[in-house]
Amino acid sequence: MEITIIGTGYVGLTTGACFAHIGHKVICVDNDERKIDLLNKGIIPIYEPKLDEIIEEAKRKNLISFTTDMAYGVKNSKVLFIAVGTPPKETGEPDLSYVENVASQIGEHMDSYRLIVEKSTVPVKTAQWIRTTIARFNKKNVDFDVAVNPEFLREGSAVDDFLNPDRIVIGVENKRAEEILLEIYKPIKAPILITDLTSAELIKHASNAFLAMKISFINAISIICEKTGADVEMVAKGVGLDKRIGPHFLKAGVGYGGFCFPKDLAAFIKIAEELGYDFRLLKEVANINEKQKEYFVKKMERVLWNLKDKIIGIWGLSFKPNTDDIRFAPALDIINLLKKEGAKIKAYDPKAMEKTKEIIKDITYCDNPYDVCKDADCVALITEWEEFANLDFEKIKSLMRQPIIFDGRNFLDKEKLINLGFHYYGIGKK
Ligand code: UGA
């Protein structure tokens, strides 16, 4: 199948690369010349495991190409996926002008039947707007369908998630669109849910909101655990063994981040408001998430007494491991809260330092996790990168001014650290 993907962000690029990997011929279009230039040179503008390998392989097989030429992309594929960004406006609503712009260009350039698939995360009812916009610019009166195919991939495991999904959701209005999408996804083994456009859009909102709710729920429980002497990991395990609840997304920590949950939740709350429903449950989910970071800093303050002039080491800046993405990363908020208290920050992240340097200038960036600890009054693990689990903690203890570790992800070996003489503070435990 010939497929054009418009937008080469996380979702667009992964989708394009994975479609090529399963044998389709893919054109990736983006209006960012620099990005397309890099991709044409074989440089992947984001860090995502396996993505470079499958793009290289697809290039070798001549199954993927990159262009800024929208007309070319529209004219050369029957199926067009819209995967452009929908960044949040100040109000929390997503900015849909990129989606509109793409839809109008599709309308202008298409010259025979096209199936246009909404892949970007957008407010419910956007597919209707896409159809209306394409129709307005469709001067040649070409036949077309609109479909919705939300993406559930996670950064850091995007390729695996795409190729082995829990489910594929396809929102369509007729058999013709359904058959094309079923054909595209044929090589992927997963349950497929065929639904109407609006339900498919709501499935995406509801999924992300539910996952964020699970995280905030366990984070709230972690505070009760700290106050009562229970252990949140045990509680999560016991709760998660109930099949009706399940074990996933019950890891307490410093809060969720990334470009999906915070932004999608804000958007969903806003949409509900516009529909006349005050989604207070989700407002509280977001509120608990904000408070979780403040609570973490307060805990540091309780242990260290005064934060002013204390040297605080930070391990991990990205919003989660295996990505260089720092958008809405808890580490950034925590660093800013600590800076406000006058603390001096030293930080290290395996992949996200370049991006962080662009927005936080007045902290010390270290070349490795050990340098972070030199003369530090404490070190705080914010992102659970695998490399932090296997450090030489004896060496670390000898480097630090005070052997105090705050484990914001309950990731390190507590017993081992205590035996080495560290003061260890996890989340939701004694
Ligand atoms: C999330 C969803 O998991 C995907 O299904 C969805 O497709 C994507 O958003 C999207 O809408 O595009 P992502 O943001 O990449 O994916 O990352 P997650 O693995 O979901 O993690 C999000 C945040 O939650 C991270 O900061 C992570 O540390 C945190 N988290 C996750 C927890 O604090 N506890 C958990 O138990 C799980």
Short mmCIF file of C-alpha atoms and ligand atoms in Angstrom, two decimals:
data_model
loop_
_atom_site.label_atom_id
_atom_site.label_comp_id
_atom_site.label_asym_id
_atom_site.label_seq_id
_atom_site.Cartn_x
_atom_site.Cartn_y
_atom_site.Cartn_z
CA MET A 1 0.00 0.00 0.00
CA GLU A 2 1.25 3.52 -0.74
CA ILE A 3 0.95 5.70 2.34
CA THR A 4 1.84 9.32 3.03
CA ILE A 5 2.42 10.44 6.60
CA ILE A 6 2.16 14.18 7.16
CA GLY A 7 4.19 15.29 10.17
CA THR A 8 7.43 13.65 11.29
CA GLY A 9 7.24 14.06 15.06
CA TYR A 10 7.34 11.08 17.41
CA VAL A 11 4.04 9.67 16.20
CA GLY A 12 4.43 10.48 12.50
CA LEU A 13 7.99 9.28 12.16
CA THR A 14 7.40 6.07 14.11
CA THR A 15 4.22 5.36 12.17
CA GLY A 16 5.94 5.99 8.84
CA ALA A 17 8.97 3.91 9.73
CA CYS A 18 6.86 1.01 11.06
CA PHE A 19 4.55 1.01 8.04
CA ALA A 20 7.64 0.79 5.81
CA HIS A 21 8.99 -1.95 8.08
CA ILE A 22 5.88 -4.06 7.46
CA GLY A 23 6.24 -3.59 3.72
CA HIS A 24 4.28 -0.49 2.71
CA LYS A 25 5.75 2.25 0.55
CA VAL A 26 5.83 5.37 2.67
CA ILE A 27 6.33 9.07 1.96
CA CYS A 28 6.97 11.22 5.05
CA VAL A 29 6.14 14.90 4.61
CA ASP A 30 7.09 17.72 6.95
CA ASN A 31 7.29 21.46 6.37
CA ASP A 32 10.41 21.68 8.56
CA GLU A 33 13.19 21.72 5.97
CA ARG A 34 15.91 21.16 8.55
CA LYS A 35 14.21 17.99 9.80
CA ILE A 36 13.69 16.59 6.31
CA ASP A 37 17.27 17.44 5.46
CA LEU A 38 18.52 15.50 8.48
CA LEU A 39 16.26 12.53 7.71
CA ASN A 40 17.49 12.46 4.13
CA LYS A 41 21.05 12.38 5.45
CA GLY A 42 20.13 9.42 7.66
CA ILE A 43 20.11 11.44 10.89
CA ILE A 44 17.08 10.80 13.12
CA PRO A 45 16.13 14.06 14.86
CA ILE A 46 14.81 12.31 17.99
CA TYR A 47 16.23 9.59 20.21
CA GLU A 48 13.95 6.57 20.06
CA PRO A 49 15.25 3.00 20.40
CA LYS A 50 15.18 0.95 17.17
CA LEU A 51 13.85 3.81 15.07
CA ASP A 52 17.17 4.45 13.33
CA GLU A 53 17.58 0.75 12.47
CA ILE A 54 14.18 0.37 10.86
CA ILE A 55 14.46 3.67 8.97
CA GLU A 56 17.85 2.63 7.60
CA GLU A 57 16.47 -0.75 6.57
CA ALA A 58 13.42 0.86 4.92
CA LYS A 59 15.68 3.28 3.05
CA ARG A 60 17.80 0.41 1.78
CA LYS A 61 14.67 -1.30 0.50
CA ASN A 62 13.49 1.95 -1.01
CA LEU A 63 10.32 1.87 1.07
CA ILE A 64 10.60 5.26 2.76
CA SER A 65 11.30 8.77 1.51
CA PHE A 66 11.24 12.21 3.12
CA THR A 67 10.08 15.43 1.52
CA THR A 68 8.76 18.91 2.27
CA ASP A 69 6.61 18.73 -0.86
CA MET A 70 3.02 18.35 0.29
CA ALA A 71 1.62 18.18 -3.25
CA TYR A 72 3.95 15.27 -4.01
CA GLY A 73 2.88 13.46 -0.84
CA VAL A 74 -0.82 13.91 -1.56
CA LYS A 75 -0.56 12.95 -5.22
CA ASN A 76 1.50 9.79 -4.75
CA SER A 77 -0.42 7.87 -2.08
CA LYS A 78 -4.01 6.75 -1.77
CA VAL A 79 -3.88 6.88 2.04
CA LEU A 80 -2.81 10.00 3.89
CA PHE A 81 -2.18 9.99 7.65
CA ILE A 82 -2.29 13.34 9.44
CA ALA A 83 0.23 13.24 12.28
CA VAL A 84 1.11 16.91 12.74
CA GLY A 85 1.54 18.50 16.15
CA THR A 86 -1.29 19.84 18.26
CA PRO A 87 0.62 21.91 20.84
CA PRO A 88 -1.29 23.33 23.79
CA LYS A 89 -2.40 26.95 23.79
CA GLU A 90 -2.27 28.93 27.04
CA THR A 91 -5.88 27.98 27.74
CA GLY A 92 -5.03 24.24 27.69
CA GLU A 93 -6.84 23.80 24.38
CA PRO A 94 -4.77 22.29 21.58
CA ASP A 95 -3.76 24.47 18.69
CA LEU A 96 -5.38 22.80 15.68
CA SER A 97 -4.16 25.24 13.06
CA TYR A 98 -1.56 22.75 11.74
CA VAL A 99 -4.25 20.11 11.28
CA GLU A 100 -6.48 22.62 9.49
CA ASN A 101 -3.66 23.75 7.27
CA VAL A 102 -2.82 20.18 6.26
CA ALA A 103 -6.48 19.37 5.60
CA SER A 104 -6.84 22.39 3.31
CA GLN A 105 -3.71 21.42 1.38
CA ILE A 106 -4.94 17.86 0.99
CA GLY A 107 -8.19 19.23 -0.43
CA GLU A 108 -6.28 21.39 -2.89
CA HIS A 109 -3.87 18.74 -4.13
CA MET A 110 -5.86 15.51 -4.30
CA ASP A 111 -6.81 14.40 -7.78
CA SER A 112 -8.37 10.97 -7.21
CA TYR A 113 -9.92 9.03 -4.29
CA ARG A 114 -8.08 9.53 -0.99
CA LEU A 115 -8.52 8.10 2.49
CA ILE A 116 -7.46 10.69 5.06
CA VAL A 117 -6.66 9.24 8.47
CA GLU A 118 -6.47 11.32 11.63
CA LYS A 119 -3.52 10.09 13.70
CA SER A 120 -2.62 13.19 15.73
CA THR A 121 -4.13 13.38 19.20
CA VAL A 122 -6.97 15.82 18.71
CA PRO A 123 -10.20 16.84 20.43
CA VAL A 124 -13.26 14.72 19.79
CA LYS A 125 -15.08 15.92 16.65
CA THR A 126 -11.88 17.04 14.87
CA ALA A 127 -12.44 14.41 12.18
CA GLN A 128 -15.65 16.23 11.22
CA TRP A 129 -13.66 19.47 10.88
CA ILE A 130 -11.06 17.67 8.77
CA ARG A 131 -13.81 16.45 6.46
CA THR A 132 -15.43 19.90 6.24
CA THR A 133 -12.10 21.59 5.52
CA ILE A 134 -11.05 19.11 2.84
CA ALA A 135 -14.47 19.45 1.20
CA ARG A 136 -14.15 23.26 1.12
CA PHE A 137 -10.82 23.11 -0.72
CA ASN A 138 -11.74 20.14 -2.88
CA LYS A 139 -12.36 22.19 -6.04
CA LYS A 140 -12.01 19.13 -8.29
CA ASN A 141 -14.77 17.37 -6.37
CA VAL A 142 -12.68 14.28 -5.73
CA ASP A 143 -14.18 11.41 -3.72
CA PHE A 144 -12.63 10.89 -0.27
CA ASP A 145 -13.14 9.31 3.16
CA VAL A 146 -12.01 10.38 6.59
CA ALA A 147 -11.01 7.87 9.27
CA VAL A 148 -9.67 8.04 12.81
CA ASN A 149 -6.85 5.78 13.94
CA PRO A 150 -5.55 6.89 17.34
CA GLU A 151 -2.04 6.01 18.39
CA PHE A 152 -1.23 4.43 21.75
CA LEU A 153 2.55 4.19 21.48
CA ARG A 154 4.81 5.29 24.31
CA GLU A 155 7.99 7.23 23.81
CA GLY A 156 11.01 5.09 24.55
CA SER A 157 9.27 1.94 23.32
CA ALA A 158 7.43 3.46 20.36
CA VAL A 159 8.57 0.96 17.72
CA ASP A 160 7.75 -2.10 19.83
CA ASP A 161 4.42 -0.59 20.87
CA PHE A 162 3.53 0.08 17.26
CA LEU A 163 4.43 -3.38 16.06
CA ASN A 164 2.91 -5.24 19.05
CA PRO A 165 -0.05 -3.13 20.17
CA ASP A 166 -2.68 -4.18 22.72
CA ARG A 167 -5.30 -3.13 20.17
CA ILE A 168 -5.79 -1.20 16.97
CA VAL A 169 -8.69 1.24 16.95
CA ILE A 170 -10.18 2.22 13.62
CA GLY A 171 -12.96 4.80 13.37
CA VAL A 172 -14.64 4.79 9.95
CA GLU A 173 -17.84 5.81 8.22
CA ASN A 174 -18.00 3.09 5.58
CA LYS A 175 -16.72 -0.31 4.45
CA ARG A 176 -14.38 1.17 1.86
CA ALA A 177 -12.28 3.00 4.46
CA GLU A 178 -12.47 0.04 6.83
CA GLU A 179 -11.13 -2.37 4.22
CA ILE A 180 -8.19 -0.13 3.33
CA LEU A 181 -7.16 0.25 6.95
CA LEU A 182 -7.57 -3.47 7.65
CA GLU A 183 -5.31 -4.17 4.68
CA ILE A 184 -2.69 -1.73 5.98
CA TYR A 185 -2.66 -3.34 9.43
CA LYS A 186 -2.87 -6.94 8.16
CA PRO A 187 0.74 -7.82 9.09
CA ILE A 188 0.23 -6.67 12.69
CA LYS A 189 -1.31 -9.22 15.03
CA ALA A 190 -3.61 -7.45 17.46
CA PRO A 191 -7.32 -7.17 18.26
CA ILE A 192 -8.91 -4.61 15.97
CA LEU A 193 -11.84 -2.50 17.09
CA ILE A 194 -13.89 -0.94 14.32
CA THR A 195 -16.00 1.96 15.45
CA ASP A 196 -17.43 5.31 14.39
CA LEU A 197 -15.21 8.39 14.12
CA THR A 198 -16.29 10.06 17.35
CA SER A 199 -15.97 6.95 19.51
CA ALA A 200 -12.46 6.36 18.15
CA GLU A 201 -11.51 9.90 19.11
CA LEU A 202 -12.98 9.48 22.58
CA ILE A 203 -11.13 6.19 23.09
CA LYS A 204 -7.87 8.14 22.88
CA HIS A 205 -8.99 10.82 25.36
CA ALA A 206 -10.39 8.26 27.77
CA SER A 207 -7.32 5.97 27.59
CA ASN A 208 -4.81 8.69 28.40
CA ALA A 209 -7.05 10.18 31.09
CA PHE A 210 -7.49 6.78 32.71
CA LEU A 211 -3.77 6.02 32.70
CA ALA A 212 -2.97 9.44 34.20
CA MET A 213 -5.67 8.78 36.81
CA LYS A 214 -4.05 5.48 37.78
CA ILE A 215 -0.71 7.24 38.30
CA SER A 216 -2.20 10.07 40.37
CA PHE A 217 -4.19 7.55 42.37
CA ILE A 218 -1.11 5.58 43.37
CA ASN A 219 0.81 8.80 44.02
CA ALA A 220 -1.93 9.92 46.40
CA ILE A 221 -1.77 6.49 48.06
CA SER A 222 2.01 6.91 48.35
CA ILE A 223 1.49 9.93 50.57
CA ILE A 224 -0.87 7.97 52.81
CA CYS A 225 1.76 5.20 52.90
CA GLU A 226 4.42 7.64 54.06
CA LYS A 227 2.16 8.95 56.77
CA THR A 228 1.18 5.48 58.02
CA GLY A 229 4.38 3.49 57.53
CA ALA A 230 3.02 1.29 54.74
CA ASP A 231 4.99 0.55 51.57
CA VAL A 232 3.42 1.79 48.34
CA GLU A 233 5.14 -0.85 46.22
CA MET A 234 3.54 -3.59 48.31
CA VAL A 235 0.19 -1.83 48.23
CA ALA A 236 0.38 -1.43 44.43
CA LYS A 237 1.31 -5.08 44.07
CA GLY A 238 -1.58 -6.22 46.22
CA VAL A 239 -4.03 -3.95 44.45
CA GLY A 240 -2.70 -4.76 40.99
CA LEU A 241 -3.11 -8.52 41.44
CA ASP A 242 -6.84 -7.96 41.16
CA LYS A 243 -7.47 -8.64 37.47
CA ARG A 244 -10.10 -5.91 37.42
CA ILE A 245 -7.41 -3.36 38.30
CA GLY A 246 -4.22 -4.78 36.78
CA PRO A 247 -0.60 -4.12 37.73
CA HIS A 248 0.33 -1.50 35.14
CA PHE A 249 0.64 2.23 35.68
CA LEU A 250 0.64 1.86 39.42
CA LYS A 251 4.24 2.93 39.93
CA ALA A 252 4.39 5.79 42.39
CA GLY A 253 6.95 8.46 41.62
CA VAL A 254 7.48 12.18 41.24
CA GLY A 255 4.51 12.47 38.88
CA TYR A 256 3.87 11.89 35.22
CA GLY A 257 5.33 14.13 32.53
CA GLY A 258 5.82 14.13 28.79
CA PHE A 259 3.97 15.75 25.98
CA CYS A 260 0.94 13.46 26.20
CA PHE A 261 -0.62 13.11 29.63
CA PRO A 262 -0.36 16.72 30.89
CA LYS A 263 -1.43 18.19 27.54
CA ASP A 264 -4.12 15.62 26.74
CA LEU A 265 -5.63 15.87 30.19
CA ALA A 266 -5.81 19.67 30.00
CA ALA A 267 -7.40 19.38 26.56
CA PHE A 268 -9.95 16.80 27.70
CA ILE A 269 -10.92 18.88 30.73
CA LYS A 270 -11.45 21.86 28.42
CA ILE A 271 -13.48 19.83 25.92
CA ALA A 272 -15.70 18.51 28.70
CA GLU A 273 -16.18 22.06 29.95
CA GLU A 274 -17.26 23.18 26.50
CA LEU A 275 -19.70 20.28 26.39
CA GLY A 276 -21.15 21.51 29.66
CA TYR A 277 -19.54 18.94 31.97
CA ASP A 278 -17.20 19.90 34.78
CA PHE A 279 -14.75 16.95 34.79
CA ARG A 280 -13.58 17.56 38.35
CA LEU A 281 -12.17 14.06 38.65
CA LEU A 282 -9.60 14.83 35.95
CA LYS A 283 -8.86 18.28 37.38
CA GLU A 284 -7.89 16.55 40.62
CA VAL A 285 -5.74 14.04 38.69
CA ALA A 286 -3.76 16.97 37.28
CA ASN A 287 -3.67 18.70 40.65
CA ILE A 288 -2.29 15.62 42.45
CA ASN A 289 0.38 15.40 39.77
CA GLU A 290 1.52 18.99 40.38
CA LYS A 291 1.49 18.53 44.15
CA GLN A 292 3.57 15.36 43.90
CA LYS A 293 6.59 17.33 42.71
CA GLU A 294 6.14 19.95 45.45
CA TYR A 295 5.80 17.17 48.01
CA PHE A 296 9.08 15.65 46.84
CA VAL A 297 10.91 18.95 47.28
CA LYS A 298 9.30 19.46 50.71
CA LYS A 299 10.58 16.03 51.69
CA MET A 300 14.11 17.06 50.68
CA GLU A 301 13.68 20.17 52.76
CA ARG A 302 12.51 18.15 55.77
CA VAL A 303 15.65 16.01 55.55
CA LEU A 304 18.21 18.64 54.60
CA TRP A 305 16.69 21.40 56.74
CA ASN A 306 17.73 24.45 54.73
CA LEU A 307 17.99 24.09 50.97
CA LYS A 308 19.76 27.41 50.50
CA ASP A 309 23.29 26.83 49.16
CA LYS A 310 22.94 23.07 49.45
CA ILE A 311 24.47 21.20 46.53
CA ILE A 312 21.84 18.91 45.08
CA GLY A 313 22.64 16.29 42.47
CA ILE A 314 19.97 15.32 39.98
CA TRP A 315 20.06 12.01 38.13
CA GLY A 316 17.77 12.05 35.11
CA LEU A 317 16.13 14.94 33.28
CA SER A 318 13.99 13.33 30.58
CA PHE A 319 10.34 12.70 31.53
CA LYS A 320 11.06 8.98 31.50
CA PRO A 321 13.94 6.71 30.50
CA ASN A 322 14.96 5.86 26.93
CA THR A 323 13.99 9.19 25.51
CA ASP A 324 15.64 12.61 25.24
CA ASP A 325 12.24 14.28 25.59
CA ILE A 326 12.04 16.81 28.41
CA ARG A 327 8.64 18.28 27.63
CA PHE A 328 6.69 18.63 30.90
CA ALA A 329 9.41 16.54 32.56
CA PRO A 330 9.03 16.46 36.37
CA ALA A 331 12.80 17.07 36.68
CA LEU A 332 12.42 20.57 35.27
CA ASP A 333 9.77 21.57 37.80
CA ILE A 334 11.73 19.99 40.64
CA ILE A 335 14.91 21.81 39.60
CA ASN A 336 13.02 25.10 39.42
CA LEU A 337 11.47 24.58 42.86
CA LEU A 338 14.90 23.78 44.31
CA LYS A 339 16.46 26.80 42.63
CA LYS A 340 13.78 28.99 44.15
CA GLU A 341 14.92 27.79 47.56
CA GLY A 342 18.50 28.77 46.73
CA ALA A 343 19.88 25.25 46.17
CA LYS A 344 22.77 24.69 43.77
CA ILE A 345 22.01 22.03 41.19
CA LYS A 346 24.32 19.58 39.43
CA ALA A 347 22.61 17.35 36.88
CA TYR A 348 23.28 14.44 34.58
CA ASP A 349 21.12 12.61 32.06
CA PRO A 350 22.32 10.06 29.48
CA LYS A 351 20.36 11.65 26.59
CA ALA A 352 18.48 14.77 27.59
CA MET A 353 21.20 17.25 28.61
CA GLU A 354 21.44 19.11 25.31
CA LYS A 355 17.73 19.81 25.28
CA THR A 356 17.70 20.83 28.95
CA LYS A 357 20.65 23.19 28.45
CA GLU A 358 18.53 25.17 26.01
CA ILE A 359 15.99 26.03 28.70
CA ILE A 360 17.83 25.84 32.04
CA LYS A 361 21.15 27.64 31.91
CA ASP A 362 22.13 28.34 35.50
CA ILE A 363 22.86 24.83 36.76
CA THR A 364 25.94 22.64 36.40
CA TYR A 365 25.73 19.86 33.82
CA CYS A 366 27.99 16.90 34.52
CA ASP A 367 29.51 14.41 32.11
CA ASN A 368 28.64 11.38 34.21
CA PRO A 369 26.55 10.37 37.24
CA TYR A 370 29.60 10.42 39.53
CA ASP A 371 30.49 14.06 38.93
CA VAL A 372 26.97 14.95 40.03
CA CYS A 373 27.77 13.52 43.46
CA LYS A 374 31.04 15.39 44.09
CA ASP A 375 30.51 17.47 47.27
CA ALA A 376 26.75 17.02 46.97
CA ASP A 377 24.56 17.23 50.07
CA CYS A 378 22.19 14.76 48.48
CA VAL A 379 21.37 13.21 45.15
CA ALA A 380 17.85 12.84 43.76
CA LEU A 381 16.99 10.23 41.17
CA ILE A 382 14.21 11.64 39.01
CA THR A 383 14.32 9.41 35.91
CA GLU A 384 14.89 5.68 36.21
CA TRP A 385 17.56 5.22 33.51
CA GLU A 386 18.98 1.70 33.70
CA GLU A 387 22.54 2.99 34.10
CA PHE A 388 21.69 4.45 37.52
CA ALA A 389 20.93 1.00 38.93
CA ASN A 390 24.46 -0.29 38.39
CA LEU A 391 26.61 2.52 39.71
CA ASP A 392 29.50 2.10 42.15
CA PHE A 393 27.69 3.35 45.24
CA GLU A 394 30.70 3.02 47.50
CA LYS A 395 32.52 5.43 45.25
CA ILE A 396 29.46 7.66 45.25
CA LYS A 397 29.35 7.73 49.02
CA SER A 398 32.99 8.77 49.17
CA LEU A 399 32.31 11.62 46.74
CA MET A 400 29.31 13.10 48.54
CA ARG A 401 29.36 15.62 51.36
CA GLN A 402 26.38 13.86 52.94
CA PRO A 403 25.34 10.33 51.87
CA ILE A 404 21.67 11.09 51.26
CA ILE A 405 19.67 9.68 48.35
CA PHE A 406 16.13 10.61 47.34
CA ASP A 407 14.82 7.97 44.99
CA GLY A 408 11.97 9.62 43.11
CA ARG A 409 11.08 6.40 41.28
CA ASN A 410 11.68 3.68 43.91
CA PHE A 411 14.25 2.40 41.46
CA LEU A 412 17.41 1.84 43.48
CA ASP A 413 18.22 -1.06 45.79
CA LYS A 414 17.14 0.41 49.13
CA GLU A 415 18.60 -2.37 51.33
CA LYS A 416 21.96 -2.23 49.57
CA LEU A 417 22.17 1.53 49.94
CA ILE A 418 21.22 1.46 53.61
CA ASN A 419 23.82 -1.24 54.22
CA LEU A 420 26.40 0.98 52.58
CA GLY A 421 25.50 3.73 55.02
CA PHE A 422 23.29 5.91 52.87
CA HIS A 423 20.20 7.67 54.16
CA TYR A 424 17.63 6.51 51.63
CA TYR A 425 14.28 8.18 50.97
CA GLY A 426 11.98 6.56 48.43
CA ILE A 427 8.41 7.39 47.49
CA GLY A 428 5.60 6.07 49.69
CA LYS A 429 7.75 4.08 52.07
CA LYS A 430 9.45 4.44 55.46
C1 UGA B 1 1.51 7.92 26.89
C2 UGA B 1 0.64 6.64 26.84
O1 UGA B 1 1.20 5.65 27.70
C3 UGA B 1 0.56 6.11 25.41
O2 UGA B 1 -0.32 4.99 25.36
C4 UGA B 1 0.04 7.22 24.50
O3 UGA B 1 0.01 6.81 23.15
C5 UGA B 1 0.94 8.43 24.60
O4 UGA B 1 0.98 8.87 25.97
C6 UGA B 1 0.38 9.52 23.71
O5 UGA B 1 -0.75 9.96 23.94
O6 UGA B 1 1.01 9.86 22.70
P1 UGA B 1 4.15 8.43 26.95
O7 UGA B 1 3.76 9.80 27.37
O8 UGA B 1 5.12 8.26 25.86
O9 UGA B 1 2.84 7.56 26.52
O10 UGA B 1 4.79 7.68 28.20
P2 UGA B 1 4.31 6.75 29.39
O11 UGA B 1 5.13 5.54 29.40
O12 UGA B 1 2.85 6.57 29.40
O13 UGA B 1 4.72 7.63 30.66
C7 UGA B 1 4.15 8.90 30.91
C8 UGA B 1 4.60 9.42 32.26
O14 UGA B 1 3.99 8.67 33.31
C9 UGA B 1 6.11 9.32 32.51
O15 UGA B 1 6.55 10.52 33.09
C10 UGA B 1 6.24 8.15 33.45
O16 UGA B 1 7.37 8.26 34.27
C11 UGA B 1 4.95 8.27 34.25
N1 UGA B 1 4.51 7.00 34.86
C12 UGA B 1 4.12 5.96 34.09
C13 UGA B 1 4.48 6.89 36.26
O17 UGA B 1 4.82 7.84 37.00
N2 UGA B 1 4.03 5.72 36.81
C14 UGA B 1 3.63 4.66 36.05
O18 UGA B 1 3.24 3.63 36.64
C15 UGA B 1 3.69 4.79 34.67
#
